[in-house]
XYZ file of C-alpha atoms in Angstrom:
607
model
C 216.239 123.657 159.893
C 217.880 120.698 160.562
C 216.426 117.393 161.513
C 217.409 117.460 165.444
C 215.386 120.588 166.298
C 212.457 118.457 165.541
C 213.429 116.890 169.060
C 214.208 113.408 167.812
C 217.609 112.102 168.157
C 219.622 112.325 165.020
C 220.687 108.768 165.632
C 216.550 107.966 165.473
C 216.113 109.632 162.600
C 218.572 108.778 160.624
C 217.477 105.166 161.315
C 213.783 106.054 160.073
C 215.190 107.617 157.214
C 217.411 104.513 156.343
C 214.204 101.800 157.456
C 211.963 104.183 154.681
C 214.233 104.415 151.861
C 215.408 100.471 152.140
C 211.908 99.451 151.849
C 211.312 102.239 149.166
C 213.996 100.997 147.364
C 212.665 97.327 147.224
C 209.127 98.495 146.238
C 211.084 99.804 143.310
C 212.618 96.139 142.613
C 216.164 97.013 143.390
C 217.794 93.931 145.026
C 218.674 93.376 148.625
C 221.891 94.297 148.609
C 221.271 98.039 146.490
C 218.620 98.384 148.840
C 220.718 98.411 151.994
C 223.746 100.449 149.939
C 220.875 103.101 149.721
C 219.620 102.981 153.530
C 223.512 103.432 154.512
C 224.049 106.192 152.256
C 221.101 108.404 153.327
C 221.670 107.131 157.112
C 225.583 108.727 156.604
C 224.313 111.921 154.574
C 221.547 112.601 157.423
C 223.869 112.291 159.964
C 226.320 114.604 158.410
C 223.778 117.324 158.050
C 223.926 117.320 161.910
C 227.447 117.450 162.017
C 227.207 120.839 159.969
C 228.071 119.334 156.678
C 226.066 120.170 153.834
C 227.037 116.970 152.077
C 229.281 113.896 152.687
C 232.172 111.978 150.897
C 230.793 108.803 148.933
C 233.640 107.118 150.099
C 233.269 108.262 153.690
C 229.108 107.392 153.411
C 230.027 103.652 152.562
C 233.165 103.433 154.249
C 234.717 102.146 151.231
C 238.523 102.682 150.511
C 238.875 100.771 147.712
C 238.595 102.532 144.147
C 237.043 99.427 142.072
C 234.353 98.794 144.676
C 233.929 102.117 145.186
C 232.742 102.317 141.688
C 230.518 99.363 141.603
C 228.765 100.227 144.244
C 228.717 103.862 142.672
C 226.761 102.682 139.618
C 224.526 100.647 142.264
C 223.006 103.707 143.618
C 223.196 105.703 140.589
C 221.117 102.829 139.284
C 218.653 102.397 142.504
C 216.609 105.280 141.272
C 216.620 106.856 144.211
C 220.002 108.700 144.046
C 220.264 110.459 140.689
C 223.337 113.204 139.260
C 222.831 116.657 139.239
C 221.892 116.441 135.387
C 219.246 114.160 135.952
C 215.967 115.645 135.920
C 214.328 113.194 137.911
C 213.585 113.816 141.336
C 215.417 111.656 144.632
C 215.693 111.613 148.010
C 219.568 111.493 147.082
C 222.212 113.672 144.851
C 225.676 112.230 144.148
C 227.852 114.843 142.120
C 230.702 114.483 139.603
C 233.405 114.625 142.027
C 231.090 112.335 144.656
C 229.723 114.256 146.863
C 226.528 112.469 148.543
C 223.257 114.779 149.014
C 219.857 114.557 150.526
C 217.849 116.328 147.597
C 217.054 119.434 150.074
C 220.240 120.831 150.733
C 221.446 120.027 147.208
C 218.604 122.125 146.187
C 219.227 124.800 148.361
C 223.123 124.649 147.408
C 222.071 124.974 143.324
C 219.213 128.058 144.481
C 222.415 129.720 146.249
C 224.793 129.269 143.224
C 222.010 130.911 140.864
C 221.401 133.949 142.782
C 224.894 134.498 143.406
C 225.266 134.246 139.390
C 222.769 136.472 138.991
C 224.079 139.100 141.821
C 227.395 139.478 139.891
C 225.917 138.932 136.332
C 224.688 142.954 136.187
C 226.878 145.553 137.991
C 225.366 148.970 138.944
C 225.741 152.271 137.807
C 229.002 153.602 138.299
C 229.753 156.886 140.570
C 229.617 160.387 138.989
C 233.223 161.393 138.637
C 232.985 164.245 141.369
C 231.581 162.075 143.677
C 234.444 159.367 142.823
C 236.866 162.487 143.768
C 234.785 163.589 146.795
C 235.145 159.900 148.583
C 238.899 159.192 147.630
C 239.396 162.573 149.837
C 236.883 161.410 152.317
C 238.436 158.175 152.431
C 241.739 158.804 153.220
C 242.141 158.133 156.742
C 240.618 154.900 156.518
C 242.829 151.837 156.128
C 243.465 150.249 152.915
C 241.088 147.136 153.476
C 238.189 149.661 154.422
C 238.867 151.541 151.486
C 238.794 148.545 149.415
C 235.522 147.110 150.535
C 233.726 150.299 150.524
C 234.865 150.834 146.560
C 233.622 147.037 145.577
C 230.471 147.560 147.263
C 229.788 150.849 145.276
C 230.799 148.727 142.234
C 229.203 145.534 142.630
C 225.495 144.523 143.391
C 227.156 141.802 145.790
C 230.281 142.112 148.440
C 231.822 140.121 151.314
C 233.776 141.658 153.864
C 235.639 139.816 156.228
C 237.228 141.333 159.296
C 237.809 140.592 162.706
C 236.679 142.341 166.113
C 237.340 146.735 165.820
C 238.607 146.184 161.986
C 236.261 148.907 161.483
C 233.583 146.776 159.160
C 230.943 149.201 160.426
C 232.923 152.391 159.634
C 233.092 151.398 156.362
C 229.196 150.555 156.354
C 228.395 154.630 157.464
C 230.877 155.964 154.641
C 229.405 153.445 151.937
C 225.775 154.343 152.720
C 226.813 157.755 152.685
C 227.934 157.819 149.349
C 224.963 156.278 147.883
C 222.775 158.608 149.697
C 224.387 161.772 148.328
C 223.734 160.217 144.663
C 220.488 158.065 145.403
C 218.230 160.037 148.385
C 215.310 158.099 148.011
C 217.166 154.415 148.668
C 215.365 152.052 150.636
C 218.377 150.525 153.069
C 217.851 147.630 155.573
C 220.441 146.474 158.447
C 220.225 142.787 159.698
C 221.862 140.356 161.620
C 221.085 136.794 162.234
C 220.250 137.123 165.845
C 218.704 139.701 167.809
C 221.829 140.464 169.983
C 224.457 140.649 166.816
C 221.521 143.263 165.389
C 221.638 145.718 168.638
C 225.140 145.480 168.167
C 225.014 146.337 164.895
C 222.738 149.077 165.712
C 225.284 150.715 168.248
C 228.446 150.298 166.224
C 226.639 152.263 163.253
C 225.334 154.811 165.453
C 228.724 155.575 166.793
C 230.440 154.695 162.944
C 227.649 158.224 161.647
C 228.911 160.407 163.597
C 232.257 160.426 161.146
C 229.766 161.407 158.293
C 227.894 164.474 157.116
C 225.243 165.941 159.557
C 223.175 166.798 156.462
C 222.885 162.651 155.898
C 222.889 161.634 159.257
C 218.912 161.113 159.677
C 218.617 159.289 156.042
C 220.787 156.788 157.507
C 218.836 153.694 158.937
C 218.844 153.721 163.048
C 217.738 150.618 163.591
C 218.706 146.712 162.486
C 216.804 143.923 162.811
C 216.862 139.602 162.345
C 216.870 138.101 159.148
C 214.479 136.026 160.132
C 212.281 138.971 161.039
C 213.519 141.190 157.865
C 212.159 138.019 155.912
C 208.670 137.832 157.760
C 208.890 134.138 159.457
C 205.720 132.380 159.527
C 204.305 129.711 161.340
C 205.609 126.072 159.849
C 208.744 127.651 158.660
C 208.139 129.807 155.834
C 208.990 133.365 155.359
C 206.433 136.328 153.923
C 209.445 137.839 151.630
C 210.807 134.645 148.595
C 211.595 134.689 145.246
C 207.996 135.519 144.130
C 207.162 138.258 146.780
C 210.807 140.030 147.419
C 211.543 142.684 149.630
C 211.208 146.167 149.452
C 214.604 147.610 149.481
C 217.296 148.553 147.414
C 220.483 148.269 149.874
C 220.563 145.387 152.597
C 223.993 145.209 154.546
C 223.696 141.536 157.129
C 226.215 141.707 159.871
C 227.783 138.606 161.818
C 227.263 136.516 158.122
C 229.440 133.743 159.262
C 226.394 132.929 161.593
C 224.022 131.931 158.158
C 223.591 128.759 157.203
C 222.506 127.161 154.010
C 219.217 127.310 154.114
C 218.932 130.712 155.541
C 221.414 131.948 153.155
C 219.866 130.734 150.013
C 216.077 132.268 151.760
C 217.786 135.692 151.754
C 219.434 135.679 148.461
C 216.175 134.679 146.796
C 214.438 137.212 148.807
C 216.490 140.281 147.615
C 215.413 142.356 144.554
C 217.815 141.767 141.852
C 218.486 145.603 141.510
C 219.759 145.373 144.943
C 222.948 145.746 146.942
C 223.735 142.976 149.000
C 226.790 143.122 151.640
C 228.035 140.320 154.084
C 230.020 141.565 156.830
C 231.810 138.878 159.184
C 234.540 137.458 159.961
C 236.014 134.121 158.335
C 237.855 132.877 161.085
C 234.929 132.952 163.598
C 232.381 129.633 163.771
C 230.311 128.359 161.347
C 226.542 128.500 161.896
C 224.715 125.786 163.881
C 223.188 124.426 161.371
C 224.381 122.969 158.467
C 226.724 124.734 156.177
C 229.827 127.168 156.603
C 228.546 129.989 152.961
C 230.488 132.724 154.914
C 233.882 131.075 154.517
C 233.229 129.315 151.291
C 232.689 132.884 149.980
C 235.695 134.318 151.307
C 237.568 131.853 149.664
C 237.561 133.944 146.340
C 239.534 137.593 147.102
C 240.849 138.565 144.251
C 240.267 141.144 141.925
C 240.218 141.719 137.693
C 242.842 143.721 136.113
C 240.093 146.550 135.383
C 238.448 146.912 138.801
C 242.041 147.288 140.215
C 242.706 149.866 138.064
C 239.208 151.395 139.440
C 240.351 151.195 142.570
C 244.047 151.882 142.767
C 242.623 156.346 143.131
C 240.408 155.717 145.517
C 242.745 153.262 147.693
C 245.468 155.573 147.090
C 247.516 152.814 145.708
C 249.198 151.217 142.308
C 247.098 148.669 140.860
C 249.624 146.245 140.651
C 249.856 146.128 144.860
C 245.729 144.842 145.141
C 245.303 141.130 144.903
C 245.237 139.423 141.379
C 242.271 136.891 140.093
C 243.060 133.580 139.556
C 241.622 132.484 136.373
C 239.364 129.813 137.852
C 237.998 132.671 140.584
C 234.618 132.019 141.051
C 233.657 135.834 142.627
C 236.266 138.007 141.530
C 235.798 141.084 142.561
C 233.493 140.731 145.303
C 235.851 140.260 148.581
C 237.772 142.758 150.990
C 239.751 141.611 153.962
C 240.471 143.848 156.930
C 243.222 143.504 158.842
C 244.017 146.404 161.105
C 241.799 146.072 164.259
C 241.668 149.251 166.673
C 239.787 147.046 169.449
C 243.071 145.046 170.038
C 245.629 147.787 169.466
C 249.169 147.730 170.365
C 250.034 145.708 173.560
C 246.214 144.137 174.177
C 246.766 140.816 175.666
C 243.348 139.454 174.393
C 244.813 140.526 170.504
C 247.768 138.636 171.212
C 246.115 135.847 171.945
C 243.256 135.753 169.464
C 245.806 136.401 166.423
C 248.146 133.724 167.945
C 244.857 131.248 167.921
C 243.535 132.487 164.588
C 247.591 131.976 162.988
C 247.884 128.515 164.637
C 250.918 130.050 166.907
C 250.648 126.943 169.321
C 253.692 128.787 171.127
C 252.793 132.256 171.020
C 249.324 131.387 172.649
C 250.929 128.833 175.464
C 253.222 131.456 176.083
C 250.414 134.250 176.428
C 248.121 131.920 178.943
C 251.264 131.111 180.762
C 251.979 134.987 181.478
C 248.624 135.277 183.371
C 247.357 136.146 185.633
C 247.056 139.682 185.015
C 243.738 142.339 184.508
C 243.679 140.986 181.125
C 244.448 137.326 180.875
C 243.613 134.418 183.553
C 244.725 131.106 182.619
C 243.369 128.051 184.974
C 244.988 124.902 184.128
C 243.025 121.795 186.032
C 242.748 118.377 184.693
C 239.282 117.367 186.523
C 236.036 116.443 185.154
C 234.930 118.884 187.374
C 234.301 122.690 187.462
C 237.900 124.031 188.990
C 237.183 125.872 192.456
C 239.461 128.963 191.092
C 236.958 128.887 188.024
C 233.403 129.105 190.229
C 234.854 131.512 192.724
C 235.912 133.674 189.675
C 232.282 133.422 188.371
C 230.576 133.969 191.120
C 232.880 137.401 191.449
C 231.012 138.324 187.990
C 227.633 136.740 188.776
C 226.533 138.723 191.897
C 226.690 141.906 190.948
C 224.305 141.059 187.922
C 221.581 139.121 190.575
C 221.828 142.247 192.787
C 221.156 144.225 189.800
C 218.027 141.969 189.070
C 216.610 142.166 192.749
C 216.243 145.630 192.248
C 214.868 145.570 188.396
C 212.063 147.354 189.094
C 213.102 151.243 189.957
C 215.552 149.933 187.317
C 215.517 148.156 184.484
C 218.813 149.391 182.312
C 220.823 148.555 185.361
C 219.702 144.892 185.073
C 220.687 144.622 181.457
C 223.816 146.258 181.693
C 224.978 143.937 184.381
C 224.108 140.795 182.843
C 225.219 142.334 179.065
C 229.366 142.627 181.068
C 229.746 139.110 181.808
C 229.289 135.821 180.271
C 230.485 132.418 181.010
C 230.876 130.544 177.668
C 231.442 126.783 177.154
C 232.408 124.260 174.453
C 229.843 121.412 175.324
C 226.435 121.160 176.488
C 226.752 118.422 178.433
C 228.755 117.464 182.143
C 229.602 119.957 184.574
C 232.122 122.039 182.507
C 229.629 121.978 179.609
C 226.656 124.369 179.499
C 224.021 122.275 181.473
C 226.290 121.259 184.452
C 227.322 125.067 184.834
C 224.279 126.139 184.816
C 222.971 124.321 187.259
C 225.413 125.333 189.676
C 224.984 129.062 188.699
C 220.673 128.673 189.296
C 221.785 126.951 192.459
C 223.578 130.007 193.768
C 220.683 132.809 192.802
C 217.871 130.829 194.552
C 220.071 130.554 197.382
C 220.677 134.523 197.139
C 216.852 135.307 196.643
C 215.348 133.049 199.031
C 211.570 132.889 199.127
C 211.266 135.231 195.659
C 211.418 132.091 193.630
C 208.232 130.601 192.104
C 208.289 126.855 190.787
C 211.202 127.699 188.101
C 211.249 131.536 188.053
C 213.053 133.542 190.278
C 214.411 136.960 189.749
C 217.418 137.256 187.718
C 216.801 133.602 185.828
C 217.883 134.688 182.264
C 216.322 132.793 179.620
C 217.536 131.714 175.761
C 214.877 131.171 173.045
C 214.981 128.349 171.613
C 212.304 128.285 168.876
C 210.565 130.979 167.322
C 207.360 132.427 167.574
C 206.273 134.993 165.314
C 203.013 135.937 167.208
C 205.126 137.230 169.989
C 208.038 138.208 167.755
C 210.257 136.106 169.465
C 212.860 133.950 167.778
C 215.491 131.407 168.318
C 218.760 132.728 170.491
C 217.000 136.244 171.799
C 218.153 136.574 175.421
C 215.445 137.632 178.162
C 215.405 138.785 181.847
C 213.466 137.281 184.518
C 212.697 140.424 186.774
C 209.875 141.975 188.726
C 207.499 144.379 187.127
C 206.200 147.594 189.344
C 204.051 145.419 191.436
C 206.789 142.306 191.996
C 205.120 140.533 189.554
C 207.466 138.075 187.078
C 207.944 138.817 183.757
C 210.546 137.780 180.931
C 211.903 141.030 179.683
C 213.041 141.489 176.339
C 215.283 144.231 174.845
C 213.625 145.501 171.402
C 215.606 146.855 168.615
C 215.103 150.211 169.678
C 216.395 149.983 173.358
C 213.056 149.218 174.902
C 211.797 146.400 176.630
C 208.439 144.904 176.232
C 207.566 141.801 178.790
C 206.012 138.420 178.083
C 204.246 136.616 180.859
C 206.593 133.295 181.976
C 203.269 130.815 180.849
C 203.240 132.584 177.444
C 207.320 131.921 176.866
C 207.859 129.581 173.682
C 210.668 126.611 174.044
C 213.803 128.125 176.198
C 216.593 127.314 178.357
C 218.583 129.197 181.379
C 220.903 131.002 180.377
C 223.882 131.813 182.813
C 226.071 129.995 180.783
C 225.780 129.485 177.009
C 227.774 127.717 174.032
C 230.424 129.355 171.951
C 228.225 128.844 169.124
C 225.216 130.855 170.620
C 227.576 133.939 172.351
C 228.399 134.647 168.289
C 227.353 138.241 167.554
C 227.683 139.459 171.230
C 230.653 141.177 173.234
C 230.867 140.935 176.900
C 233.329 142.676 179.424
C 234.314 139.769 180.833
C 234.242 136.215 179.770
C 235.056 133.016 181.067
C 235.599 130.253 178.537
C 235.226 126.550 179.929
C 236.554 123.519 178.160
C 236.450 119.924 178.374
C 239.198 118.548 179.765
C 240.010 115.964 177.115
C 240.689 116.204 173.532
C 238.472 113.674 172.416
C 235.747 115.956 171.563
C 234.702 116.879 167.912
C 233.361 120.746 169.169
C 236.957 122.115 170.016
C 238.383 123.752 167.505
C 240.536 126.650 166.460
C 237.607 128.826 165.147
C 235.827 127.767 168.806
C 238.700 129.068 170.584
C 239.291 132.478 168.521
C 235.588 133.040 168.463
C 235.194 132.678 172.613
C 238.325 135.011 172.887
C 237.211 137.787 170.699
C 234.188 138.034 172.424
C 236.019 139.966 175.152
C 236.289 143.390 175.309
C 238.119 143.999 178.604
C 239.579 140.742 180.082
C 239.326 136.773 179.342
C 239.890 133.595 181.200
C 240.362 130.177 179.647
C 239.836 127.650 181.910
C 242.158 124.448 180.311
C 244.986 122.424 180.195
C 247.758 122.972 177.762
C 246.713 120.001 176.228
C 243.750 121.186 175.558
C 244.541 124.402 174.084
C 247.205 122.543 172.007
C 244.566 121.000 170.683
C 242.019 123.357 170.067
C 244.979 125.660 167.899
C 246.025 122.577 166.040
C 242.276 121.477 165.302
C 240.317 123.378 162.368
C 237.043 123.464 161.288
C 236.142 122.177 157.908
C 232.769 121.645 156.779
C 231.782 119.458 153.497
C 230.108 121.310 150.780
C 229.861 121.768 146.969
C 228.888 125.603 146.512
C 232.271 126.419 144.112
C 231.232 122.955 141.812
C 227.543 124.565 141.666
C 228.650 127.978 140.522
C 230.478 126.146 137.631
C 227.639 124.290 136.594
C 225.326 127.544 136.871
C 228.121 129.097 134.675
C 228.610 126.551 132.243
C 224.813 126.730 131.737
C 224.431 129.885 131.364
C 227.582 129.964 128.734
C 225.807 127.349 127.160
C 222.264 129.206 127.179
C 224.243 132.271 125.447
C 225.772 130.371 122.955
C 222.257 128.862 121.591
């Protein structure tokens, strides 16, 4: 995790961080001056973490532009003993690389753990398909698109695969025919489904149940009905560890992970070291979507590799029903050849959709095109509300409140009904950029509570009232609760108050309000923590000034695209100009420590 969720300030701990390693660093004799150039540099490489980087610029750390005192004070640190080079096999609080990127030794280790189990993914291919079964899926196949065809033939080639896709590109489809076809050959597989938060894995669970009924009856119950967290496929324990590591992996032979953009470093490299190494491994996501909250953006530094060797597009030219030469060609310096499909083709957002307009005009960068679109509205699809105030806009709240009070009537009446509840609060979400001020999450939601105790009257008790919906903010693996599950405040038979969770198999099991772990209400959430769920209806709130780090491009696709019937942004122009214009990038070194693994292991073969 990263150092804020320990509920300190990053600021404050940074500055602890800095204090310890400057008086560290004169225990060790290092002179005044080295000793501060260290405190800086872990201070700057702390604070990036929080930012979502995974490392930070040398020059950026100091703040030093100029080359020759760059260098100096390069050979300072490197001399301080406690920042050392990937080569050195000394232990630091500090990495600096060859091409000067600055590390605290943790996520440098989990970066190099990453980069050797992704070596060791694509080192051993498996068994190819019998030929009739090769012939059986190209005829199977062929009214999928190209791209699905594509990742579903890598998958059944390679131990590892990405696919990247956005909303109805039919990444689940292909999921049911690939699992499938390894059925039909392998009966007896173990298969796993997982997401990175409970809501992306019901999802996942109801696209796939809707994706089998394309496939054979006679496979139809082999197929897994359920997925489930990564955090609870790995077993999370108490302090932080998981059950299922490198020593003690898990018991399965195909694992597909949906909404992988959402993993982050640490997580990532967990679950690779956690997978059998006679396992299939497939990321589903989508590249242009967010990065996770914590620090590090694997998802899209994977998808930066997509092409493919001159032999596996001859391979796959049949089954795509294509010539070889038309499939994308390696580089020579590709890191994972072979190992990415892109789908394009989304059936969500077909033809005319106002909301695919817009999200491919956001996701291309078409400042125009998605001005234009906002300016069209209103309409059923598309509401644009343009007001340059601090405050919430008064067309904005009314609008919510439409959405809102059919979801608290729902609630009053939880207990002769319980779906009903769900369901209404599942169609409508009101998603913001910031967590602070009244457009951010914490101003709107205060509003929003404001509104249902006025509603229910007297049925509140100290914080909980009916409806209140809850987000997890820490996990507990007594209860089996984890960070980002969504619960429901509602009455029980009696009238009694209990948080209501959904379980992975469309049940709902209660936890008393005195028992609930760390949480938050939950009216409105962040971009970030809406990834992995659809809504109806969504209202997106932004600040309205540009001077904030948190709107983006891949903040504005990824609110969009989480509506499935109609959207409203509520900005100025200037704002969305902004956002377009503004992408995400996020510091990190995972192509520099797949060399080095490679150049080891050349080196190891060679001796």
């Amino acid at each position: 995790m990263k150092p804020r969720d320990s509920g300190q300030p990053i600021a404050a701990l940074a500055g602890t961080l800095a204090a310890r390693l400057r008086a560290w660093a004169t225990e060790m004799g290092t002179d005044e001056a080295t000793a501060s150039l260290v405190a800086k540099a872990a201070q700057a490489a702390l604070i990036a973490t929080d930012d979502g980087d995974v490392c930070i610029p040398l020059a950026r750390a100091l703040d030093r532009q100029d080359p020759s005192e760059l260098t100096r004070e390069r050979n300072a640190l490197l001399g301080s003993g406690l920042v050392v080079t990937p080569e050195d096999t000394r232990t630091a609080p500090l990495v600096l690389d060859a091409e000067d990127r600055l590390y605290l030794a943790r996520y440098f280790d989990y970066e190099r753990r990453l980069a050797q189990r992704l070596n060791a993914a694509l080192s051993v291919p498996p068994a190819p398909l019998p030929p009739d079964e090769t012939r059986r899926l190209a005829s199977e196949l062929s009214t999928l698109t190209i791209g699905q065809r594509l990742a579903i033939g890598l998958a059944l080639m390679r131990r590892f695969t990405v696919v990247s896709g956005g909303p109805g590109t039919g990444k689940t489809t292909s999921v049911a025919h690939l699992l499938a076809s390894l059925l039909r050959t392998h009966p007896q597989l173990r298969i796993r489904l997982a997401a990175p938060t409970g809501k992306a894995a019901a999802r996942m669970t109801e696209a796939l149940q809707r994706g089998i009924q394309r496939i054979d009856a006679s496979l139809r119950d082999r197929l897994p009905r359920t997925a489930t967290t990564v955090h609870r496929l790995l077993g999370f324990l108490p302090g932080g560890a998981f059950r299922h590591h490198a020593e003690q992996r898990l018991p399965v032979d195909v694992l597909i992970v949906d909404e992988a953009s959402m993993l982050d470093l640490a997580l990532a490299t967990h679950l690779f070291e956690a997978i059998p190494d006679t396992a299939r491994l497939i990321l589903l996501g989508d590249r242009d979507q967010l990065e996770a909250v914590e620090s590090g953006a694997v998802f899209a530094q994977l998808c930066e590799s997509q092409g493919l060797t001159e032999s596996t597009r001859k391979t796959l030219a049949t089954l795509c029903g294509v010539e070889p030469e038309s499939l994308p060609a390696a580089r020579p310096d590709e890191l994972l050849p072979d190992s990415v499909a892109f789908l394009t083709e989304s059936k969500r957002f077909e033809g005319d959709s106002p909301i695919g307009k817009l999200a491919t005009a956001i996701r291309t960068a078409d400042i125009g095109t998605t001005l234009a679109l906002l300016a069209s509205a209103p309409n059923q699809v598309l509401r644009h509300i343009d007001a340059d105030s601090r405050d919430l806009p008064a067309e904005a709240y009314k609008l919510i409140l439409e959405h809102l009070n059919p979801y608290l009537e729902a609630a009053l009446a939880a207990r002769s009904n319980m779906r009903s509840a769900f369901d209404a609060f599942a169609r409508f979400r009101v998603l913001a950029a910031t967590r602070e001020g009244a457009r951010g999450v914490a101003g709107l939601n205060a509003r929003m509570e404001k509104h249902a105790r006025n509603l229910i009257g007297a049925s509140a008790i100290g914080a909980w009232y009916a409806g209140r919906p809850v987000l997890v903010t820490r996990n507990d693996p007594q209860l089996s609760i984890y960070n980002g599950d969504i619960g429901l405040t509602l009455p029980d038979e009696s009238g009694e108050l209990h948080v209501w969770f959904e379980t992975e198999t469309g049940q709902y099991r209660r936890i008393p309000t005195a028992q609930l772990p760390a949480h938050e209400t939950a009216f409105a959430m962040t971009v970030h923590k809406a990834q992995g769920s659809e809504f109806d209806h969504v209202i997106v709130i932004l600040p309205n000034q540009t001077n904030s780090r948190v709107i983006g491009r891949e903040l504005l696709y990824t609110a969009v695209t989480r509506a499935r019937s109609s959207v409203t942004v509520c900005a100025t122009d200037e704002v969305v100009r902004h956002a377009v214009n503004q992408r995400s990038t996020r510091a990190g070194g995972l192509a520099a420590r797949l060399r080095e693994q490679r150049a080891k292991s050349s080196e190891s073969g060679k001796s």
